[in-house]
Structures are given as C-alpha cells and as structure tokens.
Short mmCIF file of C-alpha atoms in Angstrom, two decimals:
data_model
loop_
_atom_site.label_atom_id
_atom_site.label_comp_id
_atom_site.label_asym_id
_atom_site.label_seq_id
_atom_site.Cartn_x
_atom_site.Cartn_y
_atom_site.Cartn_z
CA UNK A 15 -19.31 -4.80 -46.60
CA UNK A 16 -18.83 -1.45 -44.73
CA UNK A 17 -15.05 -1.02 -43.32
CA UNK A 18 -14.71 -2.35 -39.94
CA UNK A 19 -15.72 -0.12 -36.93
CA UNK A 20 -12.61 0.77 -34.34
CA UNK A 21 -10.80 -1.99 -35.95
CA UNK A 22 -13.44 -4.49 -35.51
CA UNK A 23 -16.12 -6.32 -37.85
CA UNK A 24 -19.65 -7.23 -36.94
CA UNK A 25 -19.19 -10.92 -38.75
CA UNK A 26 -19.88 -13.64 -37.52
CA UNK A 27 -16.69 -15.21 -38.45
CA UNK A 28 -13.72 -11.95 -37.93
CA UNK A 29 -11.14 -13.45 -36.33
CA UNK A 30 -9.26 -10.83 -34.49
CA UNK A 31 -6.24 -12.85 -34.61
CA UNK A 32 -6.01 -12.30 -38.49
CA UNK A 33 -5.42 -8.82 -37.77
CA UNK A 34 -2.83 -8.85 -35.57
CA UNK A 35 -5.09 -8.44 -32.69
CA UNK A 36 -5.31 -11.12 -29.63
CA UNK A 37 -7.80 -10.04 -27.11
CA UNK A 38 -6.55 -10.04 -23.38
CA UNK A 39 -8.81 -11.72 -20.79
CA UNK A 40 -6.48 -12.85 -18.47
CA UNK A 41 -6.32 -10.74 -15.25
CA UNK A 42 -2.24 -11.10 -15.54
CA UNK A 43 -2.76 -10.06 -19.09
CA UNK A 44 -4.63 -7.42 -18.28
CA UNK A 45 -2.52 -5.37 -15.79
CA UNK A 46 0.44 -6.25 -17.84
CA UNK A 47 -1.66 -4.39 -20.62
CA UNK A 48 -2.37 -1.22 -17.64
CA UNK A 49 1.24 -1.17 -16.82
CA UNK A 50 2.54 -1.66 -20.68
CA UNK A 51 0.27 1.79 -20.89
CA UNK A 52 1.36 3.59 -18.36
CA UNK A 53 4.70 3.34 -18.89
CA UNK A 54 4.10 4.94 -22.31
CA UNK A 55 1.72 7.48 -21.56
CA UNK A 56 1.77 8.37 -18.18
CA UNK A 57 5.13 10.85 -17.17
CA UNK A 58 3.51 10.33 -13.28
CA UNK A 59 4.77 6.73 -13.54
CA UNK A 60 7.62 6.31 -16.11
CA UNK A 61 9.44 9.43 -15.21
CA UNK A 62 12.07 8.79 -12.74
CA UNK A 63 15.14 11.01 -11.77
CA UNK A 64 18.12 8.98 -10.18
CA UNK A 65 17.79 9.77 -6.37
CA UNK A 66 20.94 12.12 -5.12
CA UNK A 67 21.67 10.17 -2.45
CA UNK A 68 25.39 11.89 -2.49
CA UNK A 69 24.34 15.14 -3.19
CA UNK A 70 23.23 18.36 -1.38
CA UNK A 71 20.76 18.24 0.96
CA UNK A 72 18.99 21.05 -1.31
CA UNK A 73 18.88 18.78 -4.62
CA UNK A 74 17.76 15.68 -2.09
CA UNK A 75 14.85 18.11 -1.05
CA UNK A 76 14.46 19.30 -4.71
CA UNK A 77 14.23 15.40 -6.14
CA UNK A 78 11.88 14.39 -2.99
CA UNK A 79 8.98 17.27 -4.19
CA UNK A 80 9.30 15.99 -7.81
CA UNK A 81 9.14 12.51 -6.79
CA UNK A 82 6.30 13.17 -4.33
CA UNK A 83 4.33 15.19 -6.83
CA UNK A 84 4.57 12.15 -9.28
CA UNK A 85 3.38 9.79 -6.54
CA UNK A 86 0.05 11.65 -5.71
CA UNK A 87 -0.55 11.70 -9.43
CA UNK A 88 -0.57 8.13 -10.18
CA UNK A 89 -4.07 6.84 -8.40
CA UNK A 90 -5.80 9.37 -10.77
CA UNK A 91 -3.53 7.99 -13.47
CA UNK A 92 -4.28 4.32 -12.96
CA UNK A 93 -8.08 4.81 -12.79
CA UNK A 94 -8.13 7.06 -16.18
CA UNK A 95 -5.69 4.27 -17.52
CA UNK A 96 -7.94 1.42 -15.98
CA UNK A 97 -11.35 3.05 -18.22
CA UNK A 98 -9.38 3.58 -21.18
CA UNK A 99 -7.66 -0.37 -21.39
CA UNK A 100 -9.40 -2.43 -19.51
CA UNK A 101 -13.08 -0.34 -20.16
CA UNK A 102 -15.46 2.41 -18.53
CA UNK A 103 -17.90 -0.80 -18.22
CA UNK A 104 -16.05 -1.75 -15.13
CA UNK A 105 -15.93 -0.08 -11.73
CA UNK A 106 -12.65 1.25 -11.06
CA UNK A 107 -13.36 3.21 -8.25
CA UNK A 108 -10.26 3.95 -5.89
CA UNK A 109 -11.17 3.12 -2.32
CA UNK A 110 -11.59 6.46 -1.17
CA UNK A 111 -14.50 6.98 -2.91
CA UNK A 112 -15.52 3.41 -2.19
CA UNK A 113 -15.62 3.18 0.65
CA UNK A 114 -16.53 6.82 1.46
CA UNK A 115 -13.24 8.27 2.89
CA UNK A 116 -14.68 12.00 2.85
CA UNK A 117 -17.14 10.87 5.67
CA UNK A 118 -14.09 10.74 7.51
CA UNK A 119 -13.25 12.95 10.42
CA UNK A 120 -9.45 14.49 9.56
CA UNK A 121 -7.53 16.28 12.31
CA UNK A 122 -3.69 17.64 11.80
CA UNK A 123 -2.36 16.71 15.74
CA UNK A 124 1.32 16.25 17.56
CA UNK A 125 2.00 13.00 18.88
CA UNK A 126 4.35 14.19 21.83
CA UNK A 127 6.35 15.71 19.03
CA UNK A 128 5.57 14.08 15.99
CA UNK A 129 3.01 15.67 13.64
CA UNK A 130 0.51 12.83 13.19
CA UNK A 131 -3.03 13.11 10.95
CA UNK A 132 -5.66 11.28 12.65
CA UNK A 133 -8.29 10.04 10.45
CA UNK A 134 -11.84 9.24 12.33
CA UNK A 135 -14.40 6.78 10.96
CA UNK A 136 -18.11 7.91 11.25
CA UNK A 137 -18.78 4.46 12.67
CA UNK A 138 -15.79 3.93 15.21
CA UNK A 139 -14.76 0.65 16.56
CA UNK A 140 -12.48 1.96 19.20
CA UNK A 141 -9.63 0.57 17.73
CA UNK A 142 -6.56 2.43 16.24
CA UNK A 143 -4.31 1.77 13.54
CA UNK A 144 -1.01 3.49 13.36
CA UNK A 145 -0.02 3.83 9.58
CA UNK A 146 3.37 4.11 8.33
CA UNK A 147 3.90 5.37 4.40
CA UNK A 148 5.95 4.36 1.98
CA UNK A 149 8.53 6.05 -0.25
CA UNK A 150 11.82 4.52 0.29
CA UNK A 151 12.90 5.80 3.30
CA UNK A 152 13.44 9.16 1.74
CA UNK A 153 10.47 10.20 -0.03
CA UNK A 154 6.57 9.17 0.60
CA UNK A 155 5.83 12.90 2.67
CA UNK A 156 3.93 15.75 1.55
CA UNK A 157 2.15 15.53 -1.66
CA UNK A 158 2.80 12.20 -2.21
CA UNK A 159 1.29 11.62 1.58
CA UNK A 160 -1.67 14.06 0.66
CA UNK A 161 -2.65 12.54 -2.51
CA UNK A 162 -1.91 9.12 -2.08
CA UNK A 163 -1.21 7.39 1.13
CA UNK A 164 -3.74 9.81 3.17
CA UNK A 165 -6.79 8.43 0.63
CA UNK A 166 -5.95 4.73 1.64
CA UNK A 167 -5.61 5.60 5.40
CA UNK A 168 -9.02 7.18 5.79
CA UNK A 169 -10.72 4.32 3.28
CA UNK A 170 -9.40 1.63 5.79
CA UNK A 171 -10.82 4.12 8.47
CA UNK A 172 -14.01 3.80 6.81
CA UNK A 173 -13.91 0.21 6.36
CA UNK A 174 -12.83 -1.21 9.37
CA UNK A 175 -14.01 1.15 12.02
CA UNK A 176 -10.78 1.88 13.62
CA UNK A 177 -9.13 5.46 13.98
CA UNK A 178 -6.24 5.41 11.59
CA UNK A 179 -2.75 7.62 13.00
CA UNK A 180 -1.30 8.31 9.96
CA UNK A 181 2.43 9.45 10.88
CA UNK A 182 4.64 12.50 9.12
CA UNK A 183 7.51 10.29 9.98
CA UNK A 184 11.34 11.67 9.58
CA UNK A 185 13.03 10.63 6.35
CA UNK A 186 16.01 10.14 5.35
CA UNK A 187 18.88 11.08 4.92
CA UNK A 188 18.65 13.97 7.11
CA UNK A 189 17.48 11.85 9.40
CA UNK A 190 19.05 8.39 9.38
CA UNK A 191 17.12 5.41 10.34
CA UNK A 192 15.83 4.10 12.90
CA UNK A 193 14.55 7.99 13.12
CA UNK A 194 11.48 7.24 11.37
CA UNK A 195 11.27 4.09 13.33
CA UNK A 196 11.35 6.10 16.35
CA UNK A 197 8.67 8.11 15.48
CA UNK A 198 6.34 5.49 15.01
CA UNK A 199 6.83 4.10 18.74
CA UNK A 200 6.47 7.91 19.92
CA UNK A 201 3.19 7.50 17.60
CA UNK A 202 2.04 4.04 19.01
CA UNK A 203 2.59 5.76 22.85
CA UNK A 204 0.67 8.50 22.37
CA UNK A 205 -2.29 6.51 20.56
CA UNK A 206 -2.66 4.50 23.58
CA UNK A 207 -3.77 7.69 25.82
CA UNK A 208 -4.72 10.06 23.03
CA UNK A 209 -7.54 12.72 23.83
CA UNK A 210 -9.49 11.04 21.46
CA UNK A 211 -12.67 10.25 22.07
CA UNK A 212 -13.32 7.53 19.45
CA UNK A 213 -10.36 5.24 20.50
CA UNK A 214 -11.19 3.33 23.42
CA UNK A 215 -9.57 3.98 26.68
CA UNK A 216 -6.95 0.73 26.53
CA UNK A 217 -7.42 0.35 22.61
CA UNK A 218 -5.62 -2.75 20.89
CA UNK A 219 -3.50 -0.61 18.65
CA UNK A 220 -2.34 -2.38 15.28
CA UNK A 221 1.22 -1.12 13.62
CA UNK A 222 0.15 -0.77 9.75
CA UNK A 223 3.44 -0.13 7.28
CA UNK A 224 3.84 0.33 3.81
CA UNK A 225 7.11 -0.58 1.65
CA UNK A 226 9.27 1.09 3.13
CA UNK A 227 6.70 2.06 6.17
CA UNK A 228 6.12 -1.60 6.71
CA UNK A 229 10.23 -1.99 7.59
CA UNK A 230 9.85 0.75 9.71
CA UNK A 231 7.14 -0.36 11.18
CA UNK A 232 8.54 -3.84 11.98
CA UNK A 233 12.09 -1.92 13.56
CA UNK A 234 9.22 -0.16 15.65
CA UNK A 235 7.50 -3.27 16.47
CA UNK A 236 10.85 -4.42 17.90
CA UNK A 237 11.39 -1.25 20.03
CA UNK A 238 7.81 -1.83 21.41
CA UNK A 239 8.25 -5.53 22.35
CA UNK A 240 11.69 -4.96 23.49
CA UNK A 241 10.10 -2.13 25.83
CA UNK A 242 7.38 -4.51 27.38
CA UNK A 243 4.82 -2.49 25.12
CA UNK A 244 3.92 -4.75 22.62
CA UNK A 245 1.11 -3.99 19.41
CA UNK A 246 -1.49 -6.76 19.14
CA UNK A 247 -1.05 -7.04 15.47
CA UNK A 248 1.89 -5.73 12.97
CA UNK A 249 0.54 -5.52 9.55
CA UNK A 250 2.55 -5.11 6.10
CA UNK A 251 1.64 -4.27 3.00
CA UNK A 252 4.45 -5.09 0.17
CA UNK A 253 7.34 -4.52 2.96
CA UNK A 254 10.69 -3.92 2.23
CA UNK A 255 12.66 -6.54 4.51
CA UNK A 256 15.19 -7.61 2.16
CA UNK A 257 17.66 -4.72 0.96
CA UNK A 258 20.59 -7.32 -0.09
CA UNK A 259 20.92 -5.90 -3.89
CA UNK A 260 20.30 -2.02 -2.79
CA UNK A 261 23.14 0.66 -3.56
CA UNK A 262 25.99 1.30 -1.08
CA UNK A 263 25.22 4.82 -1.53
CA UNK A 264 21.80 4.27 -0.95
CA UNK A 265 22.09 2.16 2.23
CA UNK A 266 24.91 4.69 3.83
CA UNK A 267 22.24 7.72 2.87
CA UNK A 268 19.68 5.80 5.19
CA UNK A 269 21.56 3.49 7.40
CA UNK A 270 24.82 5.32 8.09
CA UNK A 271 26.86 1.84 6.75
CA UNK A 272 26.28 -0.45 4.00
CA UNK A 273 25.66 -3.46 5.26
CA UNK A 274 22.48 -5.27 4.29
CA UNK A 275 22.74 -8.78 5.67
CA UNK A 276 22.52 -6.70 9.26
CA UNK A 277 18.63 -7.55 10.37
CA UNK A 278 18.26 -3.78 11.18
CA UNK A 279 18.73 -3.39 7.49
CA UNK A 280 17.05 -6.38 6.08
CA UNK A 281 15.21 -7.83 8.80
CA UNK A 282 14.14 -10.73 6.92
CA UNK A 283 17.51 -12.32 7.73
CA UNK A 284 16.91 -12.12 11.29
CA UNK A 285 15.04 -13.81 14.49
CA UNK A 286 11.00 -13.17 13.97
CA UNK A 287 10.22 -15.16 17.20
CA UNK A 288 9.28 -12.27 19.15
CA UNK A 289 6.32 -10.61 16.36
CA UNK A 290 3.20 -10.33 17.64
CA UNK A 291 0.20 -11.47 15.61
CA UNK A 292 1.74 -10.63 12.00
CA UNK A 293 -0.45 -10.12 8.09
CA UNK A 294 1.70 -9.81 5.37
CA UNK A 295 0.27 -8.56 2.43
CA UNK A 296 2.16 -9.56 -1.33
CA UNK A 297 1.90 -8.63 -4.89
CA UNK A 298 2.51 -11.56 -7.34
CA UNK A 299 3.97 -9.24 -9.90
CA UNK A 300 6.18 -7.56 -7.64
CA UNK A 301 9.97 -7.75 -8.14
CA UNK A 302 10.73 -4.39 -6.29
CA UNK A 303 10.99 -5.41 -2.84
CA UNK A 304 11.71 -8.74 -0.96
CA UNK A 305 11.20 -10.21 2.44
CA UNK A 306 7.04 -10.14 3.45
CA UNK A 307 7.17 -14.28 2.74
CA UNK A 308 9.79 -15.08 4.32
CA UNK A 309 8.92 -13.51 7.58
CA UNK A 310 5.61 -15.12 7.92
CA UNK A 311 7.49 -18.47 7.04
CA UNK A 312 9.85 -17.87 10.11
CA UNK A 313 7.19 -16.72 12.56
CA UNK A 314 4.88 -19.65 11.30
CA UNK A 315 7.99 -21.69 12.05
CA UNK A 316 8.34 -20.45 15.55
CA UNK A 317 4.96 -21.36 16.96
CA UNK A 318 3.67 -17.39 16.22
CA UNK A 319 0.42 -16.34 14.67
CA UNK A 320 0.86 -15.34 10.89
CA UNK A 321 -0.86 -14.83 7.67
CA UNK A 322 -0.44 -13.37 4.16
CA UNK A 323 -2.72 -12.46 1.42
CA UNK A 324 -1.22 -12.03 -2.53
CA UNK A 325 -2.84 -9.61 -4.52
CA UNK A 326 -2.53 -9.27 -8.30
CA UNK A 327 -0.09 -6.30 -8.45
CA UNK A 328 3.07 -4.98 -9.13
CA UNK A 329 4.65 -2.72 -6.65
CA UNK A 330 3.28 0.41 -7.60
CA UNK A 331 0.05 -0.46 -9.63
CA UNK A 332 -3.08 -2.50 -8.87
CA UNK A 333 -6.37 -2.40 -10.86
CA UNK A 334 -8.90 0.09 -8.23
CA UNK A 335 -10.93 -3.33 -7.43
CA UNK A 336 -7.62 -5.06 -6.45
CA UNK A 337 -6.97 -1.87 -4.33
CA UNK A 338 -10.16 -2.18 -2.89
CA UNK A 339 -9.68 -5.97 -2.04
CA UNK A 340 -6.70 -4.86 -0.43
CA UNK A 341 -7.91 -2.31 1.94
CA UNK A 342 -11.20 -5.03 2.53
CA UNK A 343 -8.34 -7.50 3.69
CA UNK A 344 -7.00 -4.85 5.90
CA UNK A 345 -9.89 -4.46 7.52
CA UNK A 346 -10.77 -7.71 7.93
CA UNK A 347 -7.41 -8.67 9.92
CA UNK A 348 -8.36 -5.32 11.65
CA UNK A 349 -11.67 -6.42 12.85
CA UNK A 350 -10.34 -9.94 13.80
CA UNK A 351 -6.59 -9.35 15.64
CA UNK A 352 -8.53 -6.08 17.81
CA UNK A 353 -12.01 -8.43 18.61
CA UNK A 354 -14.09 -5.58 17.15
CA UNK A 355 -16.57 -6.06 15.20
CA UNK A 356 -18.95 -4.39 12.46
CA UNK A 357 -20.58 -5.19 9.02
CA UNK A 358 -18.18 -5.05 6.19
CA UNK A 359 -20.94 -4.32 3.02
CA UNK A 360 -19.73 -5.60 0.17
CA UNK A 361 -17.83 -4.25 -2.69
CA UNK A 362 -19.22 -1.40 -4.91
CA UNK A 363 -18.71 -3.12 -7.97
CA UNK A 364 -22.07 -4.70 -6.96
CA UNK A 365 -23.51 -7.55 -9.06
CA UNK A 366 -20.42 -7.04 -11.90
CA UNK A 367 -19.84 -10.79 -13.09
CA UNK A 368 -16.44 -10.77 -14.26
CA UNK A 369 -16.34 -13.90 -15.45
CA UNK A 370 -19.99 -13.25 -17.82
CA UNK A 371 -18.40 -10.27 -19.38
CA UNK A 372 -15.12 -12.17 -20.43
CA UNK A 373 -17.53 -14.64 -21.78
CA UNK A 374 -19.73 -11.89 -23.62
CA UNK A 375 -16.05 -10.42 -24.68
CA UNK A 376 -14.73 -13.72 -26.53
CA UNK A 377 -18.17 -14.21 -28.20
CA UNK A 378 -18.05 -10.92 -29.79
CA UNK A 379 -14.52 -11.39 -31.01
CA UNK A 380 -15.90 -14.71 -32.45
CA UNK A 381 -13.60 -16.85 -30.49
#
C-alpha cells in the first residue's frame, strides 16, 4: 500500500480519527478553524499595538496609520485564508466583486464641510444611505476606510440601488464625541438637497453605522429626531451600545469623562422610544461589543418598528458568503423601509449545495 497522499488514504475503511485528524463540517467549526488560522498566520489580524490613548497626539496619529493599514489588509486576508481552510472549491468572493462595486460611480465631495465619498449605483433607486465606519471611535479613516469600509459601501450601492454617503467623520480624541456624531447629521442634511442627480428630490434617507459608526450613528439619529428631522430607517451593523467594561482612559480619550452607564456613552441603557424604523444586525460569535439586542428589545417593547438579523461571525471576521448575506440583508431592509424597489439576483455562489459537498466530504473521509 502506497503512503497516504496529503495525510490521507484512498481506503475504504481510513478513519481519519485514527490519525489524529477530525474533519470540521460544522459552519461554527469552520470559522473557528478561519479564525484559529488567522490568528497564527496572518500579522493583519493578530498584531495589535495597545492604543495610546494618554499619549501624544503624534504617537495617537502614528498607532491610527498602523492600525488602519492592518484593517484594509484583512478582507484580502480572510479570502486567501477562506481558499486555503475551508477550500478553493467554494466561492469566497468579497462583495465588492460580487456584487460588482467597480460599476459604481465614486465622487470625493464636501457635505457643507464634511468631506463625504458618494458612491453611485449604475441602477439608482433614488434612495440614499448615509454610512458611518467603524474603528473605535479613533481609528476606521484612511486606509482602513479605502480598503475596507469603502468596498462594502459601494457593494450595498450596487445591491440595493440607493446612493451610499460614505462619511470621513472626525475621530477621536482630537475630536471628542459627539464630533463624529455631528458630522453625520451635517451629512444626513446635506443628502437631503444634494446636487445629485440620482437621489430623488425628497429621498427617504437611511442612517447606516458600523461598530463604532453604528453608535454614532444612533447619537445622530437622536440629534435628527430631536431636530424635527427624523431618518426613515437607522440601521446597525454589530453596534457598539454598551461600553460598561471599556477603559477609563479610553472613555475620557473619546467622551471627555468616564462614565459608561450615561446613555450618550452606552445608549443601550437608555430610552429607545423615539427610533425610527430600526435593523440591527448581530454576530453570534461576537464578544467584542454589546448592546444591538437589547435595543431592538426596548423599541419592540415600546410599540416601534424593529428587526435584527444574526450572522455567523465574530466581530472582525465572516466567511465572504456570510459577508455577502450581510450586505443582501442590507439591502433588503433598504429596499423595504425607503418603498423602492428592484430585483435583488441571487448570490454568486450560484447552484453551490453546501449541504451535498459536506455529504461528499464525510464519505471520502469514510465516516
């Protein structure tokens, strides 16, 4: 009998198991196994310098470059990890390809003052979305906003037909929150009566925020409402509304005090009568941030409109078809909360039957 192949025998009765070996076919198992590999191999996701948050404002500008440069590096990183542990046999396209972000219009404007990058579908809606990045308050700009955050806003252009306002919102902690907050009602204003052609003259607008973007996205929503000017839909991806837990040097670097049970800090704790139509998305393998449940249980609670989709994923890392089910959600609550319409086709990953390979999978391994 000839040595076994990559660690594997063609008989009919190898077991694996006997060699120390137990497939994973689990979809937990499996990004468990992507995240088990990137934090061995990958310096774009397990490098991590301590954040400055009491030093110069030079080293805080020096650490935010490093930290951004790692953070546009990691979708590349978790599709070449996705081929080489969970197989090339799979689609693990990132949604910018996709869904064919390149087709996008991209313009570099000013928002009344606030640098903005508009991303136009080739089949507009009229609807706009104004998108808020992550990054932790301080971080989440430049590269990180180029490589990363950018792709995703003009694949959910693509997707759901809206114009996407992406916003180069201040950071902290040169600029203190609710600065960035600010920005994004400056953002919303403009949007309304932008010289645009593709957003329709009295658009719906819908306030999009990520992590960090999605709390400041919800203190913006707030502004809004409180000025008369409410968004017809606030949508979240993995917000940060709970920061009971967080550093005091870290919450005086952003907020100015440490207090995190106030609701401008963690506004989880507070009223979330007044939201407008509200979409939460989770990740059921995230432990970084807190809050996104237990707002749509309070609004739910209050009479309001609210939903929330949970999506296999950690924080920072998501298999490219979860990604892609992601932005598809998006869209969808897009499409429905702004009454536009348009055919969503589906995903790329075409007739792949997950299930049949997992099948094929165990029957090779002779389980």
């Amino acid at each position: 009998m000839s040595e076994p192949i990559s660690g594997f025998d063609a008989r009919p009765d190898y077991d694996p198991a006997s060699e120390g070996f137990t497939p994973v076919t689990t979809d937990e198992g499996k990004l468990r196994q992507l995240v088990d590999y990137l934090a061995e191999h990958v310096s774009a996701y397990r490098v991590s310098a301590p954040v400055p948050w009491t030093g110069t404002l030079d080293e805080i500008r020096a650490a935010r470059a490093a930290a951004n440069d790692r953070s546009a590096r990691l979708p590349d990183a978790i599709v070449h990890a996705s081929m080489l542990v969970l197989g090339a046999g799979v689609d693990h396209t990132l949604p910018f390809v996709a869904f064919d972000g390149a087709d996008c219009r991209i313009e570099d404007l000013d928002a009344d003052g606030v640098p903005v990058r508009v991303f136009v579908p080739s089949d507009p809606t009229g609807a706009v979305v104004v998108a808020a990045h992550g990054g932790a308050w301080w971080m989440g700009d430049g590269t990180a906003r180029d490589g990363s955050f950018g792709p995703d806003c003009a694949a959910l252009a693509q997707r759901s037909g809206a114009v996407v306002v992406d916003v180069d919102m201040r950071l902290a902690p040169e600029h203190r929150m609710p600065a960035a907050a600010e920005d994004l009602v400056a953002a919303v204003t403009w949007a309304r009566t932008a010289p645009i052609p593709e957003i329709a003259a009295g658009a719906p607008v819908v306030l999009w925020g990520r992590s960090s973007g999605g709390h400041a996205a919800f203190l913006a929503a707030k502004m809004l409402h409180d000025a008369d000017a409410d968004v017809t839909s606030l949508a979240l991806t993995a917000p940060s509304l709970d920061l009971r837990g967080c550093g005091t040097d870290m919450l005086e670097a952003i907020f100015g005090h440490a207090d995190a049970t106030d609701p401008s800090v963690s506004p989880a704790l507070g009223d979330a009568s007044w939201l407008p139509r509200l979409h939460v998305q989770t990740g059921s393998e995230d432990d970084t941030v807190a809050g996104g449940d237990v707002i749509v249980a309070k609004l739910k609670e209050a009479g309001g409109a609210a939903t929330m989709s949970e999506f296999l994923a950690t924080h920072f890392v998501a298999v490219p078809a979860v990604q892609r089910e992601r932005i598809t959600d998006l869209a969808r609550h897009i499409l429905d909360a702004t009454g536009t319409a348009r055919e969503l086709p589906g995903d790329p990953s075409g007739d792949y039957d997950k299930d049949a390979i997992d099948r094929a999978n165990e029957e090779s391994w002779g389980r």
